[in-house]
């Protein structure tokens, strides 16, 4: 019983698919819930968290997609009536009825009413509670009932999965299909974020599993502005070397998605290392290694100034349950029957999913080599190979693989078999669990030849079953395991092979079959303790997560800035009438590069700015540390509609005007010589550094110097300049690999203050500062301010102060989003210190966001937070309404057809 006085930690466990499947009856009013197959380790961990032992401390909620909802059968009456309709219209004969059935199955949109969804949810929960197959409370299904339900797997299975397994795939079209499947992938992740939003409580741990949900961590950061939110992600598949990972067109979005997590974990150290190197190369992150409280190595990586822990923990199996299941009377009989069928012969067993990475071909080739190299084994050994059809079934590549396997099996059996005996028994099917367990028990040897996998549960289960003294003399029988399986780093004392070397594998098989009892026992003694249990895995994961979270929470200034909610921004943008855009330039509109002269605007940026500026409701200002010459050359002359402010507020040029106004005209500039001389002194000491002399400000750059030397002299220079500048009213600022000096009384915040307290659309006069008397209806009702650097904080601070003033003055005029339309947004990580209210990670996200506003980018190009309906349409959108109507029509039609 759970002690109700003790506060249990809530965990929302997010899986790509619930452990149960739904089968609909003819009318959608009857349904069946059946256990799902696959992901057995993960589901065991979920079940363990639900156990009496764990539920004292944890309240688990399991959230996941329903998977494709199948029809139990095609209702014949529907088909008959449809066929009759067709006959009456003279459109179709009965000959293509079968093809039509198949199409109908595939395209059946499965429209379910709210009542039906509630009914199935209730049954799912009941099933979860009562089931002895993955017994789980608190199930929260994610419904995505669109036509062609396979669409939700497209990107994950056809793009991500191959890359994670070192398979390069080329798009057969111009990338259009991949784009569409990417949009579905984004939607899939959005649907999870939305569902989590319905059940989330402050302080929850959100534990996300595997590659269907790579965008979810960042989406959750966007959705919840909660410093206590803990997000952990576990990657169950391999993570490839950066050379493979970087071929993914969406590689950056994927890494950005994961950067929302506090912790990212992998099956083994190698995968974690690959991930860290992908982040280094693609996000320019830094990393350091440390040890966690269990003494295991972990990486602390810092990307965009934010920190996450990367580590590895191989998943395990439920050994106790497995042994209980494997040693029953029923299975004893099955084992005897198999033994009987292959009397006197050695039995090699394999069970693999039939896809290109499981190495079934390699295994068959090695077996063929064995029979050719060691004739003494002919007629003495049998290979029982079970190949489980892949979820990705039906693709050209898989069909070719099936053919290849069949050909090899036939060739081996023809060469080495006889009328009475076939050396290979190949079963291309899903087998029941008791048959699988009896095969593990009866095996003299198990061969796993995968050419790539994350973890191999068959290997762990085989070793566990062999650890148990059985009646059939198979205690401690050996395992041959591919070095390319993630599990080879755990079961180090298995007989490790390279599956591509069939001669070596054949020799290993021969050796394994000849091992003496003592040799097997020695191997078994070593390998058995190496099998991780699911209980250890779950407990270690959660206890080390506690540590990470405690550490993060003990940092007093931990602040997580939510990602900018782009769909909300878009909604407001569309409704606003007086929009003001305040953009920093370097690091915001363009990425930071080594040479300042090379940071010129991209064609995409110019086109987006052009589109934004063409709307008369918009006023756009670039407020930069750059000088007038640079801004004029690259922006002013091309886009005279832009307002420009140079040198951190020293100068400005109004929209549609060529004249610059110098706000520092009356300021004494005698400091420039002294500051310049000091900077020159440091330039001499720091090879690669240089001074950028602007009209007023001076900037010392050290990006191209040796990083350590540069940082050292930058801090020395800052100290010198601080002393020198006490005599003048100057600011000495530390920028991105630069130290900059300019008069104190001008800054970007001052410019912003003047721009907001201004009659929207009228000419600027920044020398006149008496603006606070304006009515709110004359000022902007939407202000998006973006900047990456320390100097941009002045802009954000000003907007926050103005908002505070407006809150007092115009408290009854707040908009439907509860504010006055200020969006101060930093460009950088979520954990960067800022007074901004939101963040975007980098200039690419900035352009994607602005592109969204001008209609260049689809809402699903990158993940934002949208409310989706149960079919994955944006709620209340045209497509959602159309789909509602179609649903009503379809339900009527189905009901009508069924009655007839
Ligand atoms: O206010 P901003 O528009 O962000 O300008 C700030 C400074 O940006 C430039 O320097 C920085 O960007 C360079 C190009 O990417 C990079 O090489 C340098 O290391 C950065 O510090 C510019 O050169 C400065 O004048 C601006 O003040
Ligand atoms: Mg900047």
Coordinates of C-alpha atoms in Angstrom, one line a residue, residues 42 80 92 100 144 222 360 363 377 588 596 608 656-657 701 735 770 839:
X42 CA 11.8 -0.1 -21.6
X80 CA -20.5 -4.9 -50.1
X92 CA -15.6 -0.4 -60.9
X100 CA -9.7 -1.7 -52.8
X144 CA -3.0 11.2 -33.8
X222 CA 9.3 26.6 -24.4
X360 CA 21.1 -12.2 -40.5
X363 CA 25.2 -15.1 -39.8
X377 CA 29.8 -30.6 -38.5
X588 CA 21.5 38.0 -33.9
X596 CA 34.1 41.2 -38.5
X608 CA 13.0 38.6 -44.9
X656 CA 13.3 56.3 -45.0
X657 CA 15.9 59.0 -44.3
X701 CA 39.1 42.1 -30.9
X735 CA 31.6 41.6 -25.7
X770 CA 9.8 64.4 -23.5
X839 CA 15.2 33.0 -26.0

